[in-house]
Structure formats: C-alpha cells, structure tokens
Short mmCIF file of C-alpha atoms in Angstrom, two decimals:
data_model
loop_
_atom_site.label_atom_id
_atom_site.label_comp_id
_atom_site.label_asym_id
_atom_site.label_seq_id
_atom_site.Cartn_x
_atom_site.Cartn_y
_atom_site.Cartn_z
CA MET S 146 -103.46 140.99 150.85
CA THR S 147 -105.86 143.91 151.22
CA GLN S 148 -106.44 146.47 148.50
CA THR S 149 -104.54 149.07 150.55
CA GLU S 150 -101.57 146.79 151.02
CA SER S 151 -101.37 146.14 147.29
CA PHE S 152 -100.51 149.82 146.70
CA ARG S 153 -97.67 150.01 149.18
CA PRO S 154 -94.30 150.71 147.52
CA THR S 155 -92.13 147.63 147.28
CA THR S 156 -88.80 149.42 146.71
CA VAL S 157 -86.67 150.30 149.71
CA SER S 158 -84.71 153.04 147.90
CA THR S 159 -86.25 156.19 146.46
CA ARG S 160 -84.98 157.87 143.33
CA LEU S 161 -83.44 160.57 145.52
CA ASP S 162 -81.60 157.94 147.56
CA GLU S 163 -80.24 156.50 144.33
CA ILE S 164 -78.98 159.93 143.26
CA LEU S 165 -77.33 160.52 146.63
CA ASP S 166 -75.75 157.06 146.49
CA LYS S 167 -74.42 157.97 143.06
CA VAL S 168 -72.98 161.22 144.40
CA GLU S 169 -71.34 159.44 147.32
CA ALA S 170 -69.69 156.91 145.04
CA ALA S 171 -68.56 159.59 142.58
CA LEU S 172 -67.07 161.79 145.31
CA GLU S 173 -64.83 158.88 146.29
CA ASP S 174 -63.18 159.45 142.91
CA ASP S 175 -63.42 163.29 143.11
CA LEU S 176 -66.30 163.44 140.65
CA VAL S 177 -69.72 165.08 140.87
CA PRO S 178 -72.67 163.70 138.83
CA VAL S 179 -74.51 166.24 136.68
CA ASP S 180 -77.82 164.89 138.00
CA ILE S 181 -77.79 167.20 141.03
CA PHE S 182 -77.69 170.49 139.12
CA ASN S 183 -81.13 170.64 137.55
CA ASP S 184 -83.47 168.15 139.14
CA GLN S 185 -86.88 168.75 140.71
CA GLU S 186 -86.59 166.05 143.37
CA VAL S 187 -83.08 167.13 144.39
CA PHE S 188 -84.22 170.75 144.55
CA GLU S 189 -87.19 169.95 146.78
CA ALA S 190 -84.96 167.94 149.09
CA GLU S 191 -82.45 170.80 149.26
CA VAL S 192 -85.16 173.23 150.29
CA ASP S 193 -86.40 170.82 152.95
CA ARG S 194 -83.13 169.41 154.25
CA ILE S 195 -80.69 172.30 153.80
CA PHE S 196 -82.50 175.63 153.81
CA THR S 197 -85.02 174.82 156.55
CA ASN S 198 -82.45 173.12 158.77
CA ASN S 199 -79.33 175.33 158.67
CA TRP S 200 -78.42 178.88 159.57
CA VAL S 201 -79.13 181.12 156.57
CA PHE S 202 -78.10 184.76 156.12
CA VAL S 203 -81.16 187.03 155.85
CA ALA S 204 -79.98 190.66 156.20
CA HIS S 205 -77.39 193.03 157.60
CA GLU S 206 -78.14 195.14 160.65
CA SER S 207 -77.30 198.31 158.74
CA GLU S 208 -80.37 197.63 156.58
CA ILE S 209 -82.69 197.91 159.59
CA PRO S 210 -80.99 200.43 161.92
CA ASN S 211 -84.13 202.03 163.40
CA PRO S 212 -87.22 200.77 165.26
CA GLY S 213 -89.88 199.83 162.72
CA ASP S 214 -87.39 199.22 159.90
CA PHE S 215 -87.94 196.06 157.88
CA VAL S 216 -86.72 194.25 154.77
CA GLN S 217 -88.35 191.37 152.97
CA ARG S 218 -86.05 188.40 152.32
CA ARG S 219 -86.13 184.63 151.75
CA ILE S 220 -85.04 181.48 153.51
CA GLY S 221 -84.96 178.94 150.73
CA ILE S 222 -88.20 179.64 148.90
CA ASP S 223 -90.03 181.00 151.97
CA PRO S 224 -90.55 184.78 152.08
CA VAL S 225 -89.68 186.28 155.47
CA ILE S 226 -89.81 189.76 156.99
CA VAL S 227 -86.76 190.86 158.96
CA THR S 228 -87.78 193.61 161.40
CA ARG S 229 -86.34 195.86 164.08
CA ASP S 230 -88.97 196.17 166.81
CA GLY S 231 -89.55 199.03 169.25
CA GLN S 232 -87.19 197.51 171.80
CA GLY S 233 -84.39 197.17 169.24
CA GLY S 234 -84.84 193.42 168.84
CA ILE S 235 -84.43 191.65 165.52
CA ASN S 236 -87.25 189.40 164.35
CA VAL S 237 -87.50 187.05 161.38
CA LEU S 238 -91.17 186.48 160.56
CA SER S 239 -93.02 184.34 158.09
CA ASN S 240 -94.65 186.52 155.45
CA TYR S 241 -97.81 184.43 155.32
CA CYS S 242 -100.95 185.65 157.07
CA ARG S 243 -102.31 183.14 159.57
CA HIS S 244 -105.87 183.68 158.33
CA ARG S 245 -105.66 182.66 154.67
CA GLY S 246 -101.95 182.67 153.88
CA THR S 247 -101.72 185.89 151.87
CA GLN S 248 -98.41 187.73 152.10
CA VAL S 249 -98.85 190.52 154.63
CA CYS S 250 -95.83 192.51 153.40
CA GLN S 251 -95.78 193.46 149.74
CA THR S 252 -92.77 195.81 149.69
CA ASP S 253 -89.03 195.10 149.76
CA SER S 254 -88.20 197.47 152.61
CA GLY S 255 -89.55 200.31 154.70
CA ASN S 256 -90.54 201.40 158.18
CA SER S 257 -93.81 200.44 159.81
CA ARG S 258 -95.11 199.52 163.24
CA PHE S 259 -97.67 197.19 161.69
CA PHE S 260 -98.23 194.73 158.84
CA LYS S 261 -101.83 194.57 157.65
CA CYS S 262 -102.91 191.72 155.41
CA PRO S 263 -104.47 193.12 152.22
CA TYR S 264 -106.98 190.24 152.02
CA HIS S 265 -109.05 190.48 155.23
CA GLY S 266 -107.11 193.00 157.30
CA TRP S 267 -105.58 190.84 160.03
CA THR S 268 -102.88 193.06 161.51
CA TYR S 269 -99.56 192.19 163.15
CA ASN S 270 -96.93 194.27 164.94
CA SER S 271 -93.21 194.33 164.17
CA ARG S 272 -92.69 191.30 166.42
CA GLY S 273 -95.29 189.37 164.42
CA GLN S 274 -97.93 189.40 167.13
CA LEU S 275 -101.57 189.44 166.02
CA ILE S 276 -103.01 192.73 167.31
CA GLY S 277 -106.10 193.30 165.18
CA THR S 278 -108.93 191.51 163.37
CA PRO S 279 -111.63 193.59 161.58
CA HIS S 280 -115.22 193.40 162.88
CA LEU S 281 -114.01 191.49 165.92
CA GLN S 282 -117.33 191.12 167.76
CA ASP S 283 -119.40 190.19 164.72
CA ALA S 284 -116.76 187.96 163.17
CA TYR S 285 -115.32 186.18 166.20
CA GLY S 286 -117.06 187.42 169.35
CA GLU S 287 -113.81 187.43 171.31
CA LEU S 288 -110.12 188.17 170.92
CA LEU S 289 -108.12 185.55 169.11
CA ASP S 290 -105.22 184.23 171.15
CA PRO S 291 -101.98 185.79 169.79
CA ASP S 292 -100.07 182.73 171.00
CA ASP S 293 -102.04 180.68 168.49
CA TRP S 294 -102.51 183.11 165.59
CA SER S 295 -99.48 185.39 165.35
CA LEU S 296 -97.08 185.19 162.41
CA MET S 297 -94.69 182.27 162.59
CA ARG S 298 -91.26 183.30 163.86
CA ALA S 299 -87.90 181.79 163.02
CA PRO S 300 -87.03 179.93 166.24
CA LYS S 301 -83.36 180.88 166.00
CA VAL S 302 -81.96 184.34 165.13
CA ASP S 303 -78.41 185.50 165.82
CA THR S 304 -75.82 187.91 164.45
CA ARG S 305 -72.08 188.00 163.73
CA GLN S 306 -70.40 191.27 162.77
CA GLY S 307 -73.82 192.74 161.92
CA PHE S 308 -74.77 189.84 159.64
CA ILE S 309 -78.17 188.47 160.63
CA PHE S 310 -78.65 184.72 160.37
CA ALA S 311 -81.83 182.76 161.04
CA SER S 312 -82.75 179.10 161.23
CA LEU S 313 -86.15 177.48 160.94
CA ASN S 314 -84.78 174.55 162.93
CA ALA S 315 -84.99 175.07 166.70
CA ASP S 316 -82.38 172.37 167.26
CA VAL S 317 -79.67 173.88 165.07
CA PRO S 318 -76.26 174.26 166.77
CA PRO S 319 -75.41 177.78 168.03
CA LEU S 320 -74.38 180.16 165.25
CA GLU S 321 -70.85 180.54 166.62
CA GLU S 322 -70.41 176.75 166.53
CA TYR S 323 -71.96 176.47 163.07
CA LEU S 324 -69.72 179.16 161.57
CA GLY S 325 -66.56 177.96 163.29
CA GLY S 326 -63.57 179.15 161.29
CA ALA S 327 -65.82 181.02 158.86
CA GLY S 328 -66.82 183.31 161.74
CA TRP S 329 -63.13 183.80 162.51
CA MET S 330 -62.55 184.80 158.89
CA LEU S 331 -65.63 187.06 158.85
CA ASP S 332 -64.16 188.90 161.85
CA ALA S 333 -60.96 189.46 159.86
CA ILE S 334 -62.87 190.71 156.82
CA VAL S 335 -65.35 193.19 158.32
CA GLY S 336 -64.13 193.62 161.91
CA LEU S 337 -61.16 195.87 161.13
CA HIS S 338 -62.89 198.94 162.58
CA PRO S 339 -65.13 199.29 165.66
CA GLN S 340 -67.96 200.67 163.52
CA GLY S 341 -67.65 197.80 161.07
CA MET S 342 -69.04 197.84 157.55
CA ARG S 343 -72.49 198.69 156.23
CA VAL S 344 -74.42 198.16 153.05
CA ALA S 345 -74.03 200.94 150.51
CA GLY S 346 -77.55 200.42 149.19
CA PRO S 347 -80.22 197.81 148.55
CA PRO S 348 -79.13 194.58 146.87
CA ASP S 349 -79.09 194.06 143.14
CA ARG S 350 -81.53 191.28 142.28
CA TYR S 351 -81.67 189.38 139.02
CA ARG S 352 -82.41 185.88 137.87
CA VAL S 353 -79.87 183.47 136.47
CA LYS S 354 -80.63 180.03 135.03
CA ALA S 355 -77.96 178.36 137.13
CA ASP S 356 -77.85 176.10 140.16
CA TRP S 357 -77.15 177.75 143.53
CA LYS S 358 -74.49 175.11 144.29
CA THR S 359 -72.48 176.07 141.21
CA ALA S 360 -72.21 179.68 142.35
CA ALA S 361 -71.49 178.77 145.97
CA GLU S 362 -68.82 176.29 144.94
CA ASN S 363 -67.22 178.77 142.54
CA PHE S 364 -66.92 181.40 145.26
CA SER S 365 -65.43 178.82 147.60
CA GLY S 366 -62.31 179.31 145.53
CA ASP S 367 -62.31 178.41 141.84
CA VAL S 368 -59.29 180.48 140.79
CA TYR S 369 -58.47 178.09 137.95
CA HIS S 370 -60.99 179.84 135.68
CA LEU S 371 -59.71 183.39 136.07
CA ASP S 372 -57.23 183.64 133.21
CA VAL S 373 -59.63 181.90 130.83
CA LEU S 374 -63.16 183.09 131.56
CA HIS S 375 -62.13 186.59 132.70
CA TRP S 376 -59.32 187.20 130.23
CA GLY S 377 -61.32 190.02 128.68
CA THR S 378 -60.97 192.05 131.89
CA GLU S 379 -57.20 191.89 131.50
CA GLU S 380 -57.43 192.97 127.86
CA ILE S 381 -59.31 196.13 128.92
CA HIS S 382 -56.89 196.71 131.84
CA VAL S 383 -59.40 196.21 134.64
CA SER S 384 -57.31 193.34 136.01
CA GLN S 385 -53.82 192.04 135.46
CA GLY S 386 -51.69 189.02 136.20
CA LEU S 387 -54.60 186.57 136.07
CA GLN S 388 -52.30 183.80 134.84
CA MET S 389 -50.70 183.85 138.31
CA SER S 390 -53.99 183.34 140.13
CA CYS S 391 -53.36 179.71 141.08
CA GLU S 392 -49.71 180.18 141.98
CA ILE S 393 -50.39 182.90 144.56
CA ALA S 394 -53.73 181.57 145.82
CA ARG S 395 -54.20 180.42 149.43
CA ARG S 396 -57.04 178.04 150.36
CA TYR S 397 -58.83 178.03 153.73
CA GLU S 398 -61.11 175.08 154.58
CA PHE S 399 -63.18 175.50 157.75
CA GLY S 400 -65.55 172.52 157.71
CA ASN S 401 -69.38 172.63 157.60
CA GLY S 402 -69.16 173.56 153.92
CA HIS S 403 -67.46 176.93 154.66
CA ASN S 404 -64.44 177.73 152.47
CA PHE S 405 -62.40 180.81 151.53
CA THR S 406 -59.61 181.53 149.08
CA GLY S 407 -57.10 184.36 149.36
CA HIS S 408 -54.04 185.61 147.54
CA ALA S 409 -50.48 186.31 148.64
CA TRP S 410 -50.49 189.93 147.53
CA THR S 411 -47.34 191.00 149.39
CA LYS S 412 -45.48 188.24 147.56
CA ALA S 413 -47.02 188.89 144.15
CA ILE S 414 -47.07 192.70 144.11
CA HIS S 415 -44.74 194.18 146.76
CA PRO S 416 -44.15 193.83 150.53
CA GLY S 417 -46.14 196.96 151.31
CA TYR S 418 -49.30 195.73 149.58
CA VAL S 419 -51.02 194.75 152.84
CA LEU S 420 -54.70 194.79 153.84
CA TRP S 421 -56.01 194.08 150.33
CA GLY S 422 -54.22 197.18 149.02
CA TYR S 423 -56.39 199.68 150.90
CA PRO S 424 -54.88 203.18 150.62
CA GLU S 425 -53.10 204.52 153.68
CA HIS S 426 -55.79 207.07 154.59
CA ILE S 427 -58.29 204.21 154.97
CA ALA S 428 -55.98 201.52 156.37
CA SER S 429 -54.69 203.95 159.02
CA GLN S 430 -58.15 204.02 160.58
CA PHE S 431 -58.31 200.24 161.05
CA ASP S 432 -57.90 198.81 164.54
CA LEU S 433 -56.24 195.41 164.31
CA SER S 434 -55.77 194.96 168.06
CA GLY S 435 -58.60 192.43 168.31
CA LEU S 436 -57.10 190.05 165.73
CA ASP S 437 -55.06 187.03 166.74
CA GLU S 438 -51.64 186.26 165.27
CA ALA S 439 -52.98 184.10 162.44
CA GLN S 440 -55.62 186.70 161.49
CA LEU S 441 -52.96 189.42 161.41
CA HIS S 442 -50.87 187.34 159.04
CA VAL S 443 -53.88 186.64 156.83
CA VAL S 444 -55.12 190.24 156.47
CA ASN S 445 -51.63 191.59 155.89
CA HIS S 446 -50.17 188.99 153.56
CA GLU S 447 -52.70 186.41 152.29
CA PRO S 448 -56.17 187.96 152.69
CA PRO S 449 -59.34 186.24 151.50
CA THR S 450 -60.47 187.29 148.04
CA VAL S 451 -63.56 185.09 147.81
CA GLY S 452 -65.42 182.74 150.12
CA THR S 453 -68.67 180.92 150.84
CA ILE S 454 -70.53 180.42 154.10
CA PHE S 455 -72.71 177.36 153.59
CA PRO S 456 -75.23 177.16 152.16
CA ASN S 457 -75.57 180.27 149.99
CA LEU S 458 -73.76 183.38 151.28
CA SER S 459 -70.60 184.35 149.41
CA PHE S 460 -68.04 187.15 149.56
CA ILE S 461 -65.55 188.86 147.26
CA ARG S 462 -62.99 191.62 147.89
CA PHE S 463 -60.25 192.92 145.61
CA ASN S 464 -58.63 196.17 144.47
CA THR S 465 -59.66 197.34 141.01
CA PRO S 466 -60.34 200.52 138.99
CA ALA S 467 -63.92 201.56 138.23
CA VAL S 468 -62.93 202.14 134.62
CA PRO S 469 -59.72 201.21 132.81
CA GLY S 470 -57.00 203.56 134.03
CA GLY S 471 -59.27 205.08 136.67
CA PRO S 472 -58.75 205.36 140.45
CA MET S 473 -58.47 202.10 142.39
CA SER S 474 -61.09 201.00 144.91
CA VAL S 475 -61.20 197.97 147.19
CA VAL S 476 -64.53 196.35 146.32
CA THR S 477 -66.35 194.39 149.03
CA SER S 478 -69.43 192.50 147.90
CA PHE S 479 -71.52 189.91 149.70
CA ARG S 480 -73.91 187.95 147.56
CA GLN S 481 -76.58 185.33 148.08
CA TRP S 482 -77.61 182.61 145.66
CA GLN S 483 -81.37 182.42 146.31
CA PRO S 484 -82.84 179.14 145.00
CA ILE S 485 -85.96 179.54 142.89
CA GLY S 486 -86.33 176.16 141.21
CA PRO S 487 -84.24 173.43 139.61
CA GLY S 488 -81.37 175.11 137.77
CA GLU S 489 -82.47 178.66 138.57
CA ILE S 490 -81.47 181.24 141.16
CA GLU S 491 -82.10 184.84 141.99
CA LEU S 492 -78.73 186.49 142.58
CA TRP S 493 -78.75 189.09 145.38
CA SER S 494 -75.64 191.28 145.59
CA TRP S 495 -74.80 193.93 148.21
CA GLN S 496 -71.92 196.41 147.99
CA PHE S 497 -70.35 197.02 151.43
CA VAL S 498 -68.41 200.08 152.60
CA TRP S 499 -66.71 201.18 155.81
CA ASP S 500 -68.94 203.33 157.95
CA PHE S 501 -66.22 205.98 158.44
CA MET S 502 -65.70 206.59 154.71
CA SER S 503 -66.63 209.90 153.11
CA GLU S 504 -69.65 210.12 150.84
CA GLU S 505 -67.32 210.59 147.87
CA GLU S 506 -65.38 207.43 148.76
CA ILE S 507 -68.59 205.48 149.32
CA GLU S 508 -69.89 206.48 145.89
CA GLN S 509 -66.57 205.56 144.25
CA HIS S 510 -66.47 202.13 145.91
CA TYR S 511 -70.13 201.48 145.12
CA VAL S 512 -69.77 202.43 141.46
CA THR S 513 -66.63 200.32 141.15
CA GLY S 514 -68.36 197.35 142.77
CA GLU S 515 -71.26 197.64 140.36
CA PHE S 516 -68.89 197.91 137.40
CA VAL S 517 -67.14 194.64 138.22
CA PHE S 518 -69.74 192.64 140.17
CA GLY S 519 -73.12 194.29 139.63
CA SER S 520 -75.95 192.97 137.49
CA ALA S 521 -74.09 194.12 134.36
CA GLY S 522 -70.60 193.80 135.84
CA VAL S 523 -67.71 192.78 133.61
CA PHE S 524 -66.87 189.79 135.82
CA GLU S 525 -70.48 188.92 136.61
CA GLN S 526 -71.48 188.56 132.97
CA ASP S 527 -68.67 186.07 132.39
CA ASP S 528 -69.53 183.93 135.40
CA THR S 529 -73.28 183.71 134.93
CA VAL S 530 -73.07 182.65 131.28
CA ALA S 531 -70.68 179.83 132.21
CA TRP S 532 -72.83 178.71 135.14
CA GLU S 533 -75.95 178.52 132.99
CA GLY S 534 -74.24 175.92 130.81
CA ILE S 535 -73.80 173.64 133.84
CA ALA S 536 -77.53 173.74 134.59
CA LYS S 537 -78.24 172.81 130.96
CA ALA S 538 -75.90 169.83 131.28
CA GLY S 539 -77.76 168.83 134.43
CA ALA S 540 -81.02 168.63 132.49
CA SER S 541 -79.51 166.92 129.45
CA PRO S 542 -81.17 163.54 128.72
CA TRP S 543 -77.99 162.40 126.97
CA ALA S 544 -75.74 163.42 129.88
CA ARG S 545 -77.98 161.69 132.41
CA LYS S 546 -78.35 158.55 130.37
CA ALA S 547 -74.60 158.38 129.85
CA GLY S 548 -73.98 158.87 133.58
CA MET S 549 -71.96 162.03 133.01
CA SER S 550 -69.95 163.34 135.98
CA LEU S 551 -67.98 166.57 136.33
CA ASN S 552 -64.25 166.33 136.91
CA PHE S 553 -62.89 167.61 140.24
CA GLN S 554 -59.67 165.57 140.01
CA GLN S 555 -57.40 168.50 139.24
CA GLY S 556 -53.99 168.17 140.83
CA ARG S 557 -54.08 164.44 141.53
CA ASN S 558 -50.87 163.96 139.57
CA SER S 559 -49.61 167.52 139.85
CA ALA S 560 -46.08 168.28 140.98
CA VAL S 561 -47.46 171.24 142.97
CA ASP S 562 -47.53 170.66 146.74
CA GLN S 563 -51.19 170.77 147.76
CA SER S 564 -50.76 169.39 151.27
CA PRO S 565 -51.98 171.34 154.32
CA ASP S 566 -49.60 174.04 155.54
CA PRO S 567 -47.89 172.59 158.66
CA THR S 568 -47.12 176.10 159.97
CA TRP S 569 -50.76 177.20 159.97
CA THR S 570 -52.03 178.20 163.43
CA GLY S 571 -55.52 179.35 162.49
CA PRO S 572 -58.67 177.19 162.39
CA GLY S 573 -59.24 174.50 159.79
CA ILE S 574 -56.82 173.78 156.95
CA LYS S 575 -54.70 176.16 154.88
CA ARG S 576 -53.13 175.17 151.56
CA ASN S 577 -50.58 177.33 149.76
CA THR S 578 -51.80 176.88 146.20
CA GLY S 579 -54.89 177.40 144.11
CA TYR S 580 -54.29 174.18 142.20
CA GLY S 581 -56.42 171.24 143.28
CA GLU S 582 -60.15 171.45 143.91
CA HIS S 583 -60.12 170.74 147.64
CA VAL S 584 -62.50 173.53 148.68
CA GLN S 585 -65.03 172.66 146.00
CA LEU S 586 -64.99 169.00 147.05
CA ALA S 587 -65.30 170.04 150.70
CA PHE S 588 -68.44 171.97 149.74
CA TYR S 589 -70.03 169.03 147.92
CA ARG S 590 -69.12 166.53 150.62
CA HIS S 591 -70.82 168.67 153.21
CA TRP S 592 -73.80 169.12 150.86
CA LEU S 593 -74.07 165.32 150.72
CA ASP S 594 -73.80 165.01 154.52
CA VAL S 595 -76.67 167.45 155.03
CA MET S 596 -78.78 165.87 152.29
CA ARG S 597 -78.24 162.53 154.04
CA GLY S 598 -79.50 164.08 157.27
CA GLU S 599 -76.16 163.74 159.00
CA GLY S 600 -76.09 167.36 160.18
CA ALA S 601 -73.00 169.48 160.52
CA ALA S 602 -69.83 167.85 159.29
CA PRO S 603 -66.82 167.78 161.61
CA THR S 604 -64.59 170.81 161.67
CA ALA S 605 -61.84 170.58 159.05
CA THR S 606 -58.67 169.04 160.44
CA GLU S 607 -55.24 168.55 158.97
CA GLY S 608 -55.02 165.69 156.54
CA ASN S 609 -58.53 165.96 155.03
#
C-alpha cells in the first residue's frame, strides 16, 4: 500500500449520509430528528443541493419597473443583483467581480446603467457584461473578452404573476412545471385583477436564530399553534375565534414541497364573507373570469391563509384591524427565510397591495401588515421566539445523544376525517381539516428527496 492509499477514507457512508438515513427512517414513523435544524454539514449540503439547484424567488417585478432599476438579493448565501436592462429584460447577476471577487454592488436598490467594482474599477452594464477596465492599454494591451469575463448570470430566470424566480441550475425543470399547483394557487391569490399586486415598499429585514425549514414548514400550514402561541392577540382583540382554527382549516398539498392552508370563512363567519373578507369597493374591482371552477370555489369559500413555495418563499393573507377596534384591512405579506448559517436566518418580509388601491388604502394596509407581521409585529414576535427554541434543541448535545426526534404524528388516532377530499377538482390533494400534520410532512419528505439528489418529487396525488 502506498502512502497516498493509506489516507483514503475506508467508510462508505459520510456523516451526512447517516443523518439523511436517520431522517428517512424517522419519517416512516412521522418523526423528524432534531439533528437537521442546527448542523453545519446539513446547512452546507442544503446550500449546495437545494438553493443552487432549485427555482428560488429573488424579487417582484414591481421592485424594478424601469430600465436601470436593480435590487440586491440572495440565492442561498450568494448575493445577486436583479436588474431591469434597457430592453426591459430581467437579469439575475452574481454580485462578485470577475477580477478579484469584490462585490460590485454595495447598495440594496437603485437605478444605474453600470456597476463599477470599488476595488479596481472593472465596470459592467445592467446585463452583467464587462464594458470597462481602467488603464486598458497599459494593464492588458487589448480588450478582455466579455464572453469570458462578464458577471456570472443565473442560467434560468422566469416569472409568474410578477414574481421573479431564478435557478443556478441550467437543467432545472421549467418554472411552470416546478410550481405545478402552487402556481395555480398563486394565480388565485394575486391574479384577481389585470394589474395584479405590487410591493408597498422595501422588505423588512432582520435576523432570527431559527432554521429556515422551521419557518417554511410552519407557513405550510401549522394552524394547531394558533390558539396557544397567539392567544395574546385574541386577548387584545386583534384576532378572534382562534380555537376554531383547526376545525375550519383546509389543506392543499401540491407536491414538490409546495403546500398551502386556507380557512372556510363563509362557513365560520357568514355566507357573504367571500374573497378573504375584502370590502365591496375593493372586491368589486376584481376580475375572476380567468379562474377555473375550483379556483372560484377556493377564493370565495376556502381561500388560502398561509402557504410555502419550496424552498423558502411563504405567504400570508387575512383580515385584521391595525389596532384593536380599528378599521379592518386584508393583509397580504410574502416573506422569505434567507439562510445565513446553521440555525440562523434573515427574515425578509414584503407587504403587498393592489395596484388600483388609493394611497390612503395602501397606507392603511401597509401599517396593518407591519402591526401584525412586521419586524415588531404582534404575531411575528410570538413565532420567532418559538422557532428559536427549535434551533437550540437542534444544537443540544443531550438531544442529539439521546436521538431526540420531533413528533409529527398528530391525528394518527384522531376521530377527525383527514382523508383527501374526493370532490376536489383542483390540482394536488385537499383535506378538510387542520388536524394532522400532512403538509409539514410533505415538506420534509420533499426536503429529503432533494437532499438525496432525487430532484423534484412527483406531483401530489390522492392517497398520499
């Protein structure tokens, strides 16, 4: 045996493989090991296998409406610049200069035809093409080939309802195929008017010591926590009837890790409480002619309240007052759980409004959204504190040594019917209860599939 051969690893299974094997075995019993929520090796694999291989939301078109507009965002831990070029095209560019790697864009948003690296001055246009190098003749003697030295570009960029998605994987399935039923639901959420929705302002951004999966799974449809964790909002009359949250919940499973949960408002409140409870002067401007029969039923009777598009884009919409006893507003927030490191995220939260709304209505909806789901929101504070405890459990030496798993077995022996709705004509699976943790398990099973390198999971079908 040579000296080199003596240092070759003799094990055929890495520590990560062992963790994934453990997850696979636990999921068979509807359990999730704590190991995956605060682990350096798991985190690095997620960045490599999930965030660089899937479609990831990066911006909304309303954030870059004009030529030269840009915002700085992230795909996983990679900073990217999302630009609108002079021809109206959307570009997602790496924010690392090709000369020495310095970030060429240092601001969150703006309008510029060029990005000039602050280190040595290499300059790129809004399509990422290298167009300038200082002291060209003395330094290089000839033009550098832009095909070789322009900013790296995301090979796949596409939009749905103004939401811009990008993938660093050139072989990713088309966005429409990837979204599947989640795209269908997104159409029902923001496609109720020809002008669509727009952001009301830049996103809130703040750090939370929690795992991105915990937040994404929660927004897939954990309604079981509402009357416990958020009971304080009922005591101050911001919300009411939280104890009914599971009884009137409706679950939508679309495969590929995409899940939504709605509520049967016309059953719980009154038959006229359609379209999330939007007031008549707003609802009367909606055009529902493009929705199919199942979408019409959903938006009128059992509309989505929360949802997650895998991996890390989530949504919430509900009717609430800005202050106890104040006027009601239908809050629409999209949020992204940006991974930073093991057990830590940066939470990005956008408030969305209808483009036709008056400035007064926009301000009211924005303020209400910030009150309930802003950085100091009354719901947000509850959630983030609870999520941070899960990350601590994930790093606990005792929990790991004991082989601690989290319980997702709710409803196994319940008398509540959790079977798929046989009358459902929309995509995926619909269940008529919030009891059972089907959507959360669907999220983690897809997470495991992607971490195993098995790509997109099959579309959800009845009986899963």
